[in-house]
mmCIF file of C-alpha atoms in Angstrom:
data_model
loop_
_atom_site.group_PDB
_atom_site.id
_atom_site.type_symbol
_atom_site.label_atom_id
_atom_site.label_comp_id
_atom_site.label_asym_id
_atom_site.label_seq_id
_atom_site.Cartn_x
_atom_site.Cartn_y
_atom_site.Cartn_z
ATOM 1 C CA MET A 248 28.560 -4.606 -11.808
ATOM 2 C CA GLU A 249 30.386 -3.244 -8.747
ATOM 3 C CA THR A 250 29.392 -4.435 -5.330
ATOM 4 C CA PRO A 251 27.998 -1.534 -3.252
ATOM 5 C CA THR A 252 30.228 -0.972 -0.212
ATOM 6 C CA LEU A 253 28.800 -0.158 3.206
ATOM 7 C CA ASP A 254 30.645 1.954 5.720
ATOM 8 C CA ALA A 255 31.712 0.148 8.888
ATOM 9 C CA THR A 256 29.119 1.833 11.107
ATOM 10 C CA SER A 257 26.211 0.894 8.832
ATOM 11 C CA SER A 258 27.446 -2.705 8.852
ATOM 12 C CA LYS A 259 27.431 -2.634 12.660
ATOM 13 C CA VAL A 260 23.820 -1.399 12.598
ATOM 14 C CA LEU A 261 22.827 -4.393 10.480
ATOM 15 C CA VAL A 262 24.622 -6.815 12.807
ATOM 16 C CA ALA A 263 23.090 -5.173 15.876
ATOM 17 C CA THR A 264 19.616 -5.567 14.366
ATOM 18 C CA ALA A 265 20.286 -9.267 13.732
ATOM 19 C CA ASP A 266 21.498 -9.667 17.327
ATOM 20 C CA SER A 267 18.380 -7.937 18.671
ATOM 21 C CA LEU A 268 16.230 -10.432 16.799
ATOM 22 C CA GLU A 269 18.045 -13.211 18.678
ATOM 23 C CA GLN A 270 16.521 -11.853 21.864
ATOM 24 C CA VAL A 271 13.066 -11.961 20.258
ATOM 25 C CA LEU A 272 13.691 -15.583 19.330
ATOM 26 C CA GLY A 273 14.587 -16.386 22.930
ATOM 27 C CA LEU A 274 11.295 -14.907 24.133
ATOM 28 C CA ILE A 275 9.307 -16.926 21.594
ATOM 29 C CA GLU A 276 10.859 -20.125 22.899
ATOM 30 C CA SER A 277 10.730 -19.286 26.619
ATOM 31 C CA ASP A 278 8.237 -16.535 27.481
ATOM 32 C CA ALA A 279 5.952 -15.555 24.615
ATOM 33 C CA LYS A 280 3.802 -13.383 26.883
ATOM 34 C CA GLN A 281 6.490 -10.683 26.878
ATOM 35 C CA LEU A 282 5.936 -10.208 23.139
ATOM 36 C CA LEU A 283 2.168 -9.836 23.208
ATOM 37 C CA MET A 284 1.870 -6.046 22.895
ATOM 38 C CA GLY A 285 -1.830 -6.273 23.757
ATOM 39 C CA SER A 286 -2.603 -9.084 21.323
ATOM 40 C CA THR A 287 -4.614 -12.110 22.449
ATOM 41 C CA ALA A 288 -5.296 -15.494 20.850
ATOM 42 C CA GLU A 289 -8.907 -14.478 20.229
ATOM 43 C CA LEU A 290 -7.755 -11.492 18.151
ATOM 44 C CA VAL A 291 -5.474 -13.517 15.876
ATOM 45 C CA THR A 292 -7.131 -13.925 12.480
ATOM 46 C CA ARG A 293 -5.873 -14.956 9.084
ATOM 47 C CA GLU A 294 -6.370 -11.376 7.916
ATOM 48 C CA ASN A 295 -4.299 -9.672 10.604
ATOM 49 C CA VAL A 296 -1.491 -12.223 10.249
ATOM 50 C CA LYS A 297 -1.375 -11.376 6.544
ATOM 51 C CA GLN A 298 -1.459 -7.647 7.249
ATOM 52 C CA THR A 299 1.488 -7.824 9.647
ATOM 53 C CA CYS A 300 3.424 -9.980 7.170
ATOM 54 C CA ASP A 301 2.706 -7.543 4.327
ATOM 55 C CA ILE A 302 4.077 -4.641 6.386
ATOM 56 C CA PHE A 303 7.222 -6.625 7.149
ATOM 57 C CA VAL A 304 7.694 -7.628 3.506
ATOM 58 C CA HIS A 305 7.472 -3.981 2.475
ATOM 59 C CA GLN A 306 10.202 -3.039 4.962
ATOM 60 C CA LEU A 307 12.433 -5.959 3.950
ATOM 61 C CA THR A 308 12.072 -5.085 0.268
ATOM 62 C CA LYS A 309 12.921 -1.469 1.053
ATOM 63 C CA LEU A 310 16.069 -2.457 2.971
ATOM 64 C CA VAL A 311 17.322 -4.927 0.355
ATOM 65 C CA ALA A 312 16.651 -2.594 -2.560
ATOM 66 C CA GLY A 313 18.388 0.304 -0.815
ATOM 67 C CA LEU A 314 21.519 -1.717 -0.098
ATOM 68 C CA SER A 315 21.717 -3.513 -3.435
ATOM 69 C CA HIS A 316 22.612 -0.608 -5.723
ATOM 70 C CA PRO A 317 24.591 2.608 -5.360
ATOM 71 C CA PRO A 318 24.173 5.222 -4.115
ATOM 72 C CA LEU A 319 23.821 3.553 -0.726
ATOM 73 C CA PRO A 320 21.782 5.253 1.990
ATOM 74 C CA ASP A 321 23.556 7.233 4.673
ATOM 75 C CA LEU A 322 23.937 5.959 8.227
ATOM 76 C CA ALA A 323 20.810 7.669 9.560
ATOM 77 C CA THR A 324 18.654 6.218 6.779
ATOM 78 C CA THR A 325 20.113 2.729 7.247
ATOM 79 C CA ARG A 326 19.490 2.897 10.984
ATOM 80 C CA GLY A 327 15.908 4.081 10.446
ATOM 81 C CA VAL A 328 15.114 1.315 7.953
ATOM 82 C CA CYS A 329 16.642 -1.309 10.272
ATOM 83 C CA GLU A 330 14.609 -0.059 13.229
ATOM 84 C CA THR A 331 11.413 -0.177 11.187
ATOM 85 C CA LEU A 332 12.270 -3.652 9.888
ATOM 86 C CA TYR A 333 12.946 -4.852 13.429
ATOM 87 C CA SER A 334 9.679 -3.383 14.706
ATOM 88 C CA SER A 335 7.629 -4.958 11.903
ATOM 89 C CA ALA A 336 9.266 -8.355 12.565
ATOM 90 C CA VAL A 337 8.443 -8.052 16.278
ATOM 91 C CA VAL A 338 4.803 -7.264 15.427
ATOM 92 C CA VAL A 339 4.624 -10.442 13.314
ATOM 93 C CA CYS A 340 6.086 -12.472 16.189
ATOM 94 C CA SER A 341 3.813 -10.761 18.693
ATOM 95 C CA THR A 342 0.735 -11.641 16.657
ATOM 96 C CA LEU A 343 1.717 -15.298 16.431
ATOM 97 C CA SER A 344 2.917 -15.442 20.032
ATOM 98 C CA ALA A 345 -0.624 -14.673 21.123
ATOM 99 C CA LEU A 346 -1.417 -18.228 20.023
ATOM 100 C CA LEU A 347 1.349 -19.554 22.291
ATOM 101 C CA ALA A 348 0.333 -17.413 25.233
ATOM 102 C CA GLY A 349 -3.271 -18.585 25.054
ATOM 103 C CA ALA A 350 -4.117 -20.575 28.146
ATOM 104 C CA LYS A 351 -5.215 -23.583 26.113
ATOM 105 C CA ALA A 352 -2.561 -23.875 23.395
ATOM 106 C CA GLY A 353 -1.689 -27.529 22.880
ATOM 107 C CA ALA A 354 1.829 -28.862 22.428
ATOM 108 C CA ILE A 355 1.324 -29.405 18.696
ATOM 109 C CA LEU A 356 0.199 -25.830 18.059
ATOM 110 C CA GLN A 357 3.031 -24.552 20.254
ATOM 111 C CA ARG A 358 5.639 -26.528 18.324
ATOM 112 C CA LYS A 359 4.277 -25.279 15.003
ATOM 113 C CA VAL A 360 4.296 -21.620 16.047
ATOM 114 C CA VAL A 361 7.812 -21.868 17.463
ATOM 115 C CA GLU A 362 9.008 -23.662 14.315
ATOM 116 C CA VAL A 363 7.692 -21.104 11.819
ATOM 117 C CA THR A 364 8.627 -18.031 13.860
ATOM 118 C CA THR A 365 12.122 -19.428 14.416
ATOM 119 C CA ASN A 366 12.541 -19.926 10.660
ATOM 120 C CA PHE A 367 11.227 -16.396 10.131
ATOM 121 C CA ILE A 368 13.766 -14.816 12.492
ATOM 122 C CA ARG A 369 16.663 -16.952 11.256
ATOM 123 C CA ASN A 370 16.007 -15.992 7.644
ATOM 124 C CA ILE A 371 15.889 -12.285 8.494
ATOM 125 C CA GLN A 372 19.164 -12.617 10.389
ATOM 126 C CA ASN A 373 20.765 -14.332 7.399
ATOM 127 C CA VAL A 374 19.808 -11.416 5.139
ATOM 128 C CA LEU A 375 21.077 -8.798 7.585
ATOM 129 C CA ARG A 376 24.382 -10.564 8.248
ATOM 130 C CA HIS A 377 25.009 -11.162 4.577
ATOM 131 C CA LEU A 378 24.522 -7.456 3.855
ATOM 132 C CA ALA A 379 26.814 -6.542 6.746
ATOM 133 C CA GLU A 380 29.589 -9.015 5.911
ATOM 134 C CA ARG A 381 29.680 -9.284 2.134
ATOM 135 C CA ASP A 382 32.332 -6.557 1.813
ATOM 136 C CA THR A 383 34.719 -8.862 3.672
ATOM 137 C CA LYS A 384 34.249 -11.668 1.132
ATOM 138 C CA PRO A 385 35.416 -12.119 -2.475
ATOM 139 C CA SER A 386 32.688 -10.788 -4.770
ATOM 140 C CA ASP A 387 32.691 -13.979 -6.839
ATOM 141 C CA SER A 388 31.445 -15.861 -3.761
ATOM 142 C CA TYR A 389 28.064 -14.127 -3.974
ATOM 143 C CA MET A 390 27.841 -12.236 -7.283
ATOM 144 C CA GLY A 391 26.514 -14.045 -10.353
ATOM 145 C CA LYS A 392 24.025 -13.997 -13.179
ATOM 146 C CA ASN A 393 20.340 -14.059 -12.376
ATOM 147 C CA SER A 394 17.752 -15.799 -14.565
ATOM 148 C CA ALA A 395 17.759 -12.810 -16.925
ATOM 149 C CA GLY A 396 21.545 -12.917 -17.279
ATOM 150 C CA LYS A 397 22.080 -9.790 -15.197
ATOM 151 C CA ILE A 398 25.018 -9.719 -12.772
ATOM 152 C CA GLU A 399 23.873 -9.181 -9.206
ATOM 153 C CA ASP A 400 24.122 -10.498 -5.648
ATOM 154 C CA VAL A 401 22.544 -13.915 -6.188
ATOM 155 C CA VAL A 402 23.127 -14.996 -2.586
ATOM 156 C CA LEU A 403 21.139 -11.990 -1.368
ATOM 157 C CA ASN A 404 18.383 -12.882 -3.814
ATOM 158 C CA GLN A 405 18.264 -16.426 -2.470
ATOM 159 C CA LEU A 406 18.224 -15.345 1.183
ATOM 160 C CA THR A 407 15.555 -12.734 0.514
ATOM 161 C CA GLY A 408 13.466 -15.278 -1.385
ATOM 162 C CA MET A 409 13.680 -17.717 1.516
ATOM 163 C CA THR A 410 12.494 -15.002 3.905
ATOM 164 C CA LEU A 411 9.554 -14.138 1.657
ATOM 165 C CA ASP A 412 8.650 -17.823 1.397
ATOM 166 C CA THR A 413 8.679 -18.022 5.186
ATOM 167 C CA CYS A 414 6.224 -15.118 5.322
ATOM 168 C CA LYS A 415 3.877 -17.071 3.054
ATOM 169 C CA SER A 416 4.070 -20.034 5.431
ATOM 170 C CA LEU A 417 3.321 -17.717 8.363
ATOM 171 C CA GLU A 418 0.124 -16.648 6.640
ATOM 172 C CA LYS A 419 -0.995 -20.291 6.510
ATOM 173 C CA ILE A 420 -0.155 -21.194 10.105
ATOM 174 C CA PRO A 421 -2.919 -23.023 12.018
ATOM 175 C CA LEU A 422 -4.787 -20.621 14.280
ATOM 176 C CA SER A 423 -6.251 -23.249 16.601
ATOM 177 C CA ASN A 424 -5.130 -26.430 18.291
ATOM 178 C CA ARG A 425 -7.661 -28.473 16.297
ATOM 179 C CA VAL A 426 -6.353 -27.243 12.939
ATOM 180 C CA ALA A 427 -2.729 -27.713 14.012
ATOM 181 C CA VAL A 428 -3.457 -31.305 15.000
ATOM 182 C CA ASN A 429 -5.147 -32.098 11.708
ATOM 183 C CA HIS A 430 -2.253 -30.543 9.766
ATOM 184 C CA VAL A 431 0.103 -32.980 11.472
ATOM 185 C CA MET A 432 -2.324 -35.886 11.083
ATOM 186 C CA LEU A 433 -2.719 -35.143 7.376
ATOM 187 C CA GLY A 434 1.031 -35.440 6.841
ATOM 188 C CA LEU A 435 1.175 -38.708 8.775
ATOM 189 C CA TYR A 436 -1.832 -40.065 6.876
ATOM 190 C CA ALA A 437 -0.120 -39.226 3.575
ATOM 191 C CA THR A 438 2.971 -41.181 4.653
ATOM 192 C CA VAL A 439 0.943 -44.241 5.651
ATOM 193 C CA ASN A 440 -1.332 -44.109 2.624
ATOM 194 C CA ASP A 441 1.638 -43.799 0.261
ATOM 195 C CA ALA A 442 3.233 -46.828 1.888
ATOM 196 C CA TYR A 443 0.004 -48.798 1.451
ATOM 197 C CA LYS A 444 -0.247 -47.791 -2.213
ATOM 198 C CA GLU A 445 3.373 -48.781 -2.750
ATOM 199 C CA MET A 446 2.708 -52.159 -1.210
ATOM 200 C CA THR A 447 -0.349 -52.747 -3.406
ATOM 201 C CA ASP A 448 1.823 -51.842 -6.403
ATOM 202 C CA VAL A 449 4.387 -54.422 -5.303
ATOM 203 C CA ILE A 450 1.632 -56.999 -4.905
ATOM 204 C CA ASP A 451 0.287 -56.268 -8.387
ATOM 205 C CA GLN A 452 3.647 -55.977 -10.154
ATOM 206 C CA HIS A 453 5.143 -59.111 -8.677
ATOM 207 C CA GLY A 454 2.041 -61.279 -8.655
ATOM 208 C CA LEU A 455 2.200 -61.839 -4.916
ATOM 209 C CA LEU A 456 -1.449 -62.771 -4.642
ATOM 210 C CA THR A 457 -1.018 -65.693 -6.987
ATOM 211 C CA THR A 458 -0.516 -67.510 -3.696
ATOM 212 C CA THR A 459 -3.346 -66.446 -1.440
ATOM 213 C CA THR A 460 -3.726 -66.972 2.270
ATOM 214 C CA THR A 461 -6.638 -68.090 4.371
ATOM 215 C CA THR A 462 -7.431 -66.290 7.613
ATOM 216 C CA GLN A 463 -4.901 -68.635 9.234
ATOM 217 C CA GLY A 464 -2.271 -67.768 6.653
ATOM 218 C CA ASN A 465 -2.345 -71.160 4.864
ATOM 219 C CA VAL A 466 -1.680 -71.191 1.137
ATOM 220 C CA SER A 467 -4.465 -72.442 -1.119
ATOM 221 C CA ASP A 468 -2.910 -75.353 -2.990
ATOM 222 C CA GLU A 469 -4.882 -74.781 -6.177
ATOM 223 C CA GLN A 470 -3.536 -71.240 -6.485
ATOM 224 C CA GLU A 471 0.153 -72.055 -6.226
ATOM 225 C CA HIS A 472 2.228 -71.787 -9.396
ATOM 226 C CA SER A 473 2.399 -75.208 -10.993
ATOM 227 C CA ASP A 474 4.958 -74.202 -13.603
ATOM 228 C CA GLU A 475 7.827 -71.920 -12.526
ATOM 229 C CA ASP A 476 8.658 -71.304 -16.197
ATOM 230 C CA GLU A 477 5.423 -69.335 -16.543
ATOM 231 C CA GLU A 478 6.650 -66.724 -14.059
ATOM 232 C CA ASP A 479 8.134 -63.663 -15.718
ATOM 233 C CA ASP A 480 10.951 -61.461 -14.499
ATOM 234 C CA ASP A 481 8.523 -59.005 -12.917
ATOM 235 C CA GLY A 482 8.411 -61.266 -9.889
ATOM 236 C CA ASP A 483 12.111 -60.756 -9.277
ATOM 237 C CA ILE A 484 13.730 -58.263 -6.918
ATOM 238 C CA PHE A 485 17.306 -57.066 -7.303
ATOM 239 C CA ASP A 486 19.349 -56.054 -4.285
ATOM 240 C CA GLU A 487 21.917 -53.249 -4.148
ATOM 241 C CA LEU A 488 24.581 -55.510 -5.638
ATOM 242 C CA GLY A 489 22.347 -56.467 -8.549
ATOM 243 C CA GLU A 490 21.768 -59.957 -7.239
ATOM 244 C CA GLU A 491 18.384 -61.398 -8.133
ATOM 245 C CA HIS A 492 15.922 -62.434 -5.431
ATOM 246 C CA GLU A 493 12.474 -63.915 -5.829
ATOM 247 C CA PHE A 494 9.734 -63.925 -3.211
ATOM 248 C CA SER A 495 9.660 -67.333 -1.623
ATOM 249 C CA THR A 496 6.299 -68.928 -0.864
ATOM 250 C CA GLU A 497 6.416 -67.856 2.780
ATOM 251 C CA GLU A 498 7.564 -64.350 1.871
ATOM 252 C CA ARG A 499 4.609 -64.046 -0.477
ATOM 253 C CA GLN A 500 2.258 -65.153 2.291
ATOM 254 C CA ARG A 501 3.581 -62.535 4.723
ATOM 255 C CA VAL A 502 2.891 -59.597 2.408
ATOM 256 C CA LYS A 503 -0.925 -59.832 2.407
ATOM 257 C CA PRO A 504 -1.525 -59.634 6.185
ATOM 258 C CA ILE A 505 0.993 -56.792 6.435
ATOM 259 C CA ALA A 506 -0.805 -54.976 3.609
ATOM 260 C CA THR A 507 -4.065 -55.424 5.517
ATOM 261 C CA VAL A 508 -2.586 -53.685 8.556
ATOM 262 C CA PHE A 509 -1.290 -50.855 6.324
ATOM 263 C CA GLU A 510 -4.758 -50.382 4.849
ATOM 264 C CA THR A 511 -6.296 -50.398 8.331
ATOM 265 C CA SER A 512 -3.743 -47.848 9.557
ATOM 266 C CA ALA A 513 -4.444 -45.440 6.691
ATOM 267 C CA ARG A 514 -8.206 -45.618 7.044
ATOM 268 C CA CYS A 515 -8.049 -45.245 10.826
ATOM 269 C CA LEU A 516 -5.985 -42.039 10.535
ATOM 270 C CA LYS A 517 -8.350 -40.680 7.905
ATOM 271 C CA GLN A 518 -11.446 -41.368 10.007
ATOM 272 C CA LEU A 519 -9.837 -39.856 13.101
ATOM 273 C CA MET A 520 -9.126 -36.681 11.131
ATOM 274 C CA HIS A 521 -12.798 -36.519 10.203
ATOM 275 C CA CYS A 522 -13.714 -36.790 13.887
ATOM 276 C CA PHE A 523 -11.138 -34.180 14.946
ATOM 277 C CA SER A 524 -12.442 -31.718 12.364
ATOM 278 C CA LYS A 525 -15.851 -31.746 14.056
ATOM 279 C CA TYR A 526 -14.520 -30.406 17.363
ATOM 280 C CA THR A 527 -15.215 -26.732 17.930
ATOM 281 C CA ASP A 528 -12.316 -24.415 18.760
ATOM 282 C CA VAL A 529 -13.700 -24.157 22.283
ATOM 283 C CA GLU A 530 -13.790 -27.943 22.671
ATOM 284 C CA SER A 531 -10.312 -28.390 21.220
ATOM 285 C CA ALA A 532 -8.937 -25.850 23.711
ATOM 286 C CA SER A 533 -9.986 -27.878 26.775
ATOM 287 C CA GLU A 534 -7.197 -29.587 28.702
ATOM 288 C CA THR A 535 -8.779 -32.999 28.221
ATOM 289 C CA VAL A 536 -9.077 -32.663 24.443
ATOM 290 C CA ILE A 537 -5.586 -31.154 24.130
ATOM 291 C CA GLU A 538 -4.163 -34.198 25.907
ATOM 292 C CA TYR A 539 -6.335 -36.508 23.783
ATOM 293 C CA PHE A 540 -5.159 -34.898 20.531
ATOM 294 C CA ASP A 541 -1.506 -34.912 21.571
ATOM 295 C CA THR A 542 -1.646 -38.589 22.569
ATOM 296 C CA CYS A 543 -3.326 -39.586 19.303
ATOM 297 C CA VAL A 544 -0.736 -37.684 17.271
ATOM 298 C CA SER A 545 2.050 -39.333 19.262
ATOM 299 C CA HIS A 546 0.682 -42.787 18.372
ATOM 300 C CA ALA A 547 0.086 -41.741 14.760
ATOM 301 C CA LYS A 548 3.756 -40.780 14.477
ATOM 302 C CA VAL A 549 4.715 -44.264 15.674
ATOM 303 C CA VAL A 550 2.391 -45.733 13.039
ATOM 304 C CA ALA A 551 3.882 -43.652 10.222
ATOM 305 C CA SER A 552 7.456 -44.492 11.230
ATOM 306 C CA ALA A 553 6.778 -48.212 11.663
ATOM 307 C CA VAL A 554 4.856 -48.444 8.392
ATOM 308 C CA ASP A 555 7.758 -46.825 6.562
ATOM 309 C CA GLU A 556 10.257 -49.276 8.050
ATOM 310 C CA LEU A 557 8.010 -52.307 7.615
ATOM 311 C CA GLY A 558 7.310 -51.370 3.991
ATOM 312 C CA SER A 559 11.031 -51.587 3.265
ATOM 313 C CA ALA A 560 11.392 -54.878 5.143
ATOM 314 C CA ILE A 561 8.896 -56.845 3.034
ATOM 315 C CA TYR A 562 11.259 -57.111 0.052
ATOM 316 C CA PRO A 563 13.217 -60.343 -0.316
ATOM 317 C CA PRO A 564 15.270 -61.630 1.274
ATOM 318 C CA GLN A 565 13.064 -60.753 4.223
ATOM 319 C CA ASP A 566 14.788 -60.195 7.556
ATOM 320 C CA MET A 567 12.597 -61.830 10.195
ATOM 321 C CA ASP A 568 14.099 -59.729 12.985
ATOM 322 C CA GLN A 569 13.268 -56.489 11.155
ATOM 323 C CA LEU A 570 9.775 -57.661 10.276
ATOM 324 C CA SER A 571 9.129 -58.695 13.875
ATOM 325 C CA ILE A 572 10.515 -55.488 15.395
ATOM 326 C CA HIS A 573 8.594 -53.075 13.180
ATOM 327 C CA TYR A 574 5.364 -55.061 13.203
ATOM 328 C CA THR A 575 5.571 -55.140 17.014
ATOM 329 C CA GLU A 576 6.030 -51.347 16.999
ATOM 330 C CA LEU A 577 3.157 -50.797 14.588
ATOM 331 C CA CYS A 578 0.358 -52.956 15.957
ATOM 332 C CA PRO A 579 -0.083 -51.533 19.482
ATOM 333 C CA ALA A 580 -0.178 -47.989 18.075
ATOM 334 C CA VAL A 581 -2.770 -48.914 15.441
ATOM 335 C CA TRP A 582 -4.790 -50.810 18.022
ATOM 336 C CA TYR A 583 -4.765 -47.775 20.334
ATOM 337 C CA LEU A 584 -5.952 -45.453 17.550
ATOM 338 C CA LEU A 585 -8.708 -47.868 16.545
ATOM 339 C CA GLU A 586 -9.934 -47.868 20.140
ATOM 340 C CA GLN A 587 -9.885 -44.068 20.156
ATOM 341 C CA LEU A 588 -11.873 -43.971 16.936
ATOM 342 C CA ARG A 589 -14.432 -46.416 18.290
ATOM 343 C CA SER A 590 -14.965 -44.362 21.466
ATOM 344 C CA ASN A 591 -14.881 -40.901 19.874
ATOM 345 C CA ASN A 592 -18.109 -38.947 20.352
ATOM 346 C CA TYR A 593 -18.021 -37.793 16.755
ATOM 347 C CA ALA A 594 -17.509 -41.257 15.270
ATOM 348 C CA THR A 595 -20.416 -42.472 13.139
ATOM 349 C CA ALA A 596 -22.138 -45.829 13.476
ATOM 350 C CA GLU A 597 -20.355 -46.827 10.279
ATOM 351 C CA ASP A 598 -17.017 -45.867 11.846
ATOM 352 C CA ARG A 599 -17.724 -48.043 14.874
ATOM 353 C CA ASP A 600 -18.847 -51.017 12.771
ATOM 354 C CA TRP A 601 -15.731 -50.748 10.636
ATOM 355 C CA THR A 602 -13.545 -50.433 13.733
ATOM 356 C CA GLU A 603 -14.914 -53.697 15.134
ATOM 357 C CA GLN A 604 -14.099 -55.452 11.857
ATOM 358 C CA ALA A 605 -10.657 -53.831 11.729
ATOM 359 C CA LEU A 606 -9.777 -54.953 15.238
ATOM 360 C CA TYR A 607 -10.779 -58.499 14.305
ATOM 361 C CA GLN A 608 -8.678 -58.364 11.108
ATOM 362 C CA MET A 609 -5.719 -57.080 13.119
ATOM 363 C CA THR A 610 -5.943 -60.199 15.257
ATOM 364 C CA VAL A 611 -6.249 -62.436 12.175
ATOM 365 C CA SER A 612 -3.230 -60.791 10.551
ATOM 366 C CA ARG A 613 -1.150 -61.120 13.711
ATOM 367 C CA ASP A 614 -1.998 -64.818 14.066
ATOM 368 C CA ALA A 615 -1.179 -65.450 10.393
ATOM 369 C CA LEU A 616 2.190 -63.737 10.699
ATOM 370 C CA LYS A 617 3.033 -65.647 13.884
ATOM 371 C CA GLU A 618 2.419 -68.886 11.990
ATOM 372 C CA LEU A 619 4.681 -67.558 9.239
ATOM 373 C CA GLY A 620 7.595 -67.065 11.617
ATOM 374 C CA LEU A 621 7.294 -63.557 13.028
ATOM 375 C CA ARG A 622 8.172 -63.320 16.701
ATOM 376 C CA LEU A 623 5.162 -61.421 18.063
#
């Protein structure tokens, strides 16, 4: 199949459209109010976001189809389609920018809107520039067989697909600060909960609770292995060089209190999400609540990062410096979030009772790990 060839002026129209979208991107990041076109945050609904995206998708499909097969449209038609595509993209950005321009948009919602609209604009620009520049490249750099075995511009297909996928993500964007916060919290909770599950798997697979600890971290003598020959190879860990390492007695003892903190972290994030979900959109738009949400998310990010690092550090041979550093990062953030859960107006009596127990267990775990050599 021959590659359709654009005339030089039509190519310049495509490039100019891509350049104009760069200006739109600058407004999104610096002064969203200039894009509003009469839209306000209160008027942004899931339905009108989808409608604006559908109009854009229609225009993008029209442009790509027209420039994919001969005969190619004339200059006037290409310019008209590009102008309509540009206008429909601006309407999408205008609709979403109303969320940014709202007086009470929190930092988390702002970051999310800027992120998705930036991806949206960048993907459109990639399509336009590919169409404008492909005549200057060897055809074998972008032509190939599609899934049906037909020869076509596979790079254009990929870039168009990425743009359409971005439109789908735009349709799912949080429309309030509360929802944006819980989207972020859900991802952080998943990270922490996965780390906790992985640690419980390690405990089960390697028999780490065959030596249990008291609240002071002392090993119960009657539960220690009396015959090393009875241990199977599942208790062994291999490093990157294939060298075999077994959990020492002290290394075994350190895992349980760390696992307790992981479990506490996961449950705390989950319960906070439940509380956040009860805030009304009006409540979550107040300056005080915006700051509260943003601070909680900031601490939750520390928790997720520290849990990830600490989960890797529990494998033998354990590095005491790494364990101490990441545990020291983790605990203050978890403690802060537990305090926020305990004082939250939407926390239940059960939440508060559990929080008291969790704070006590955090202290027990810290004391046990200090006795086991962590520098806390």
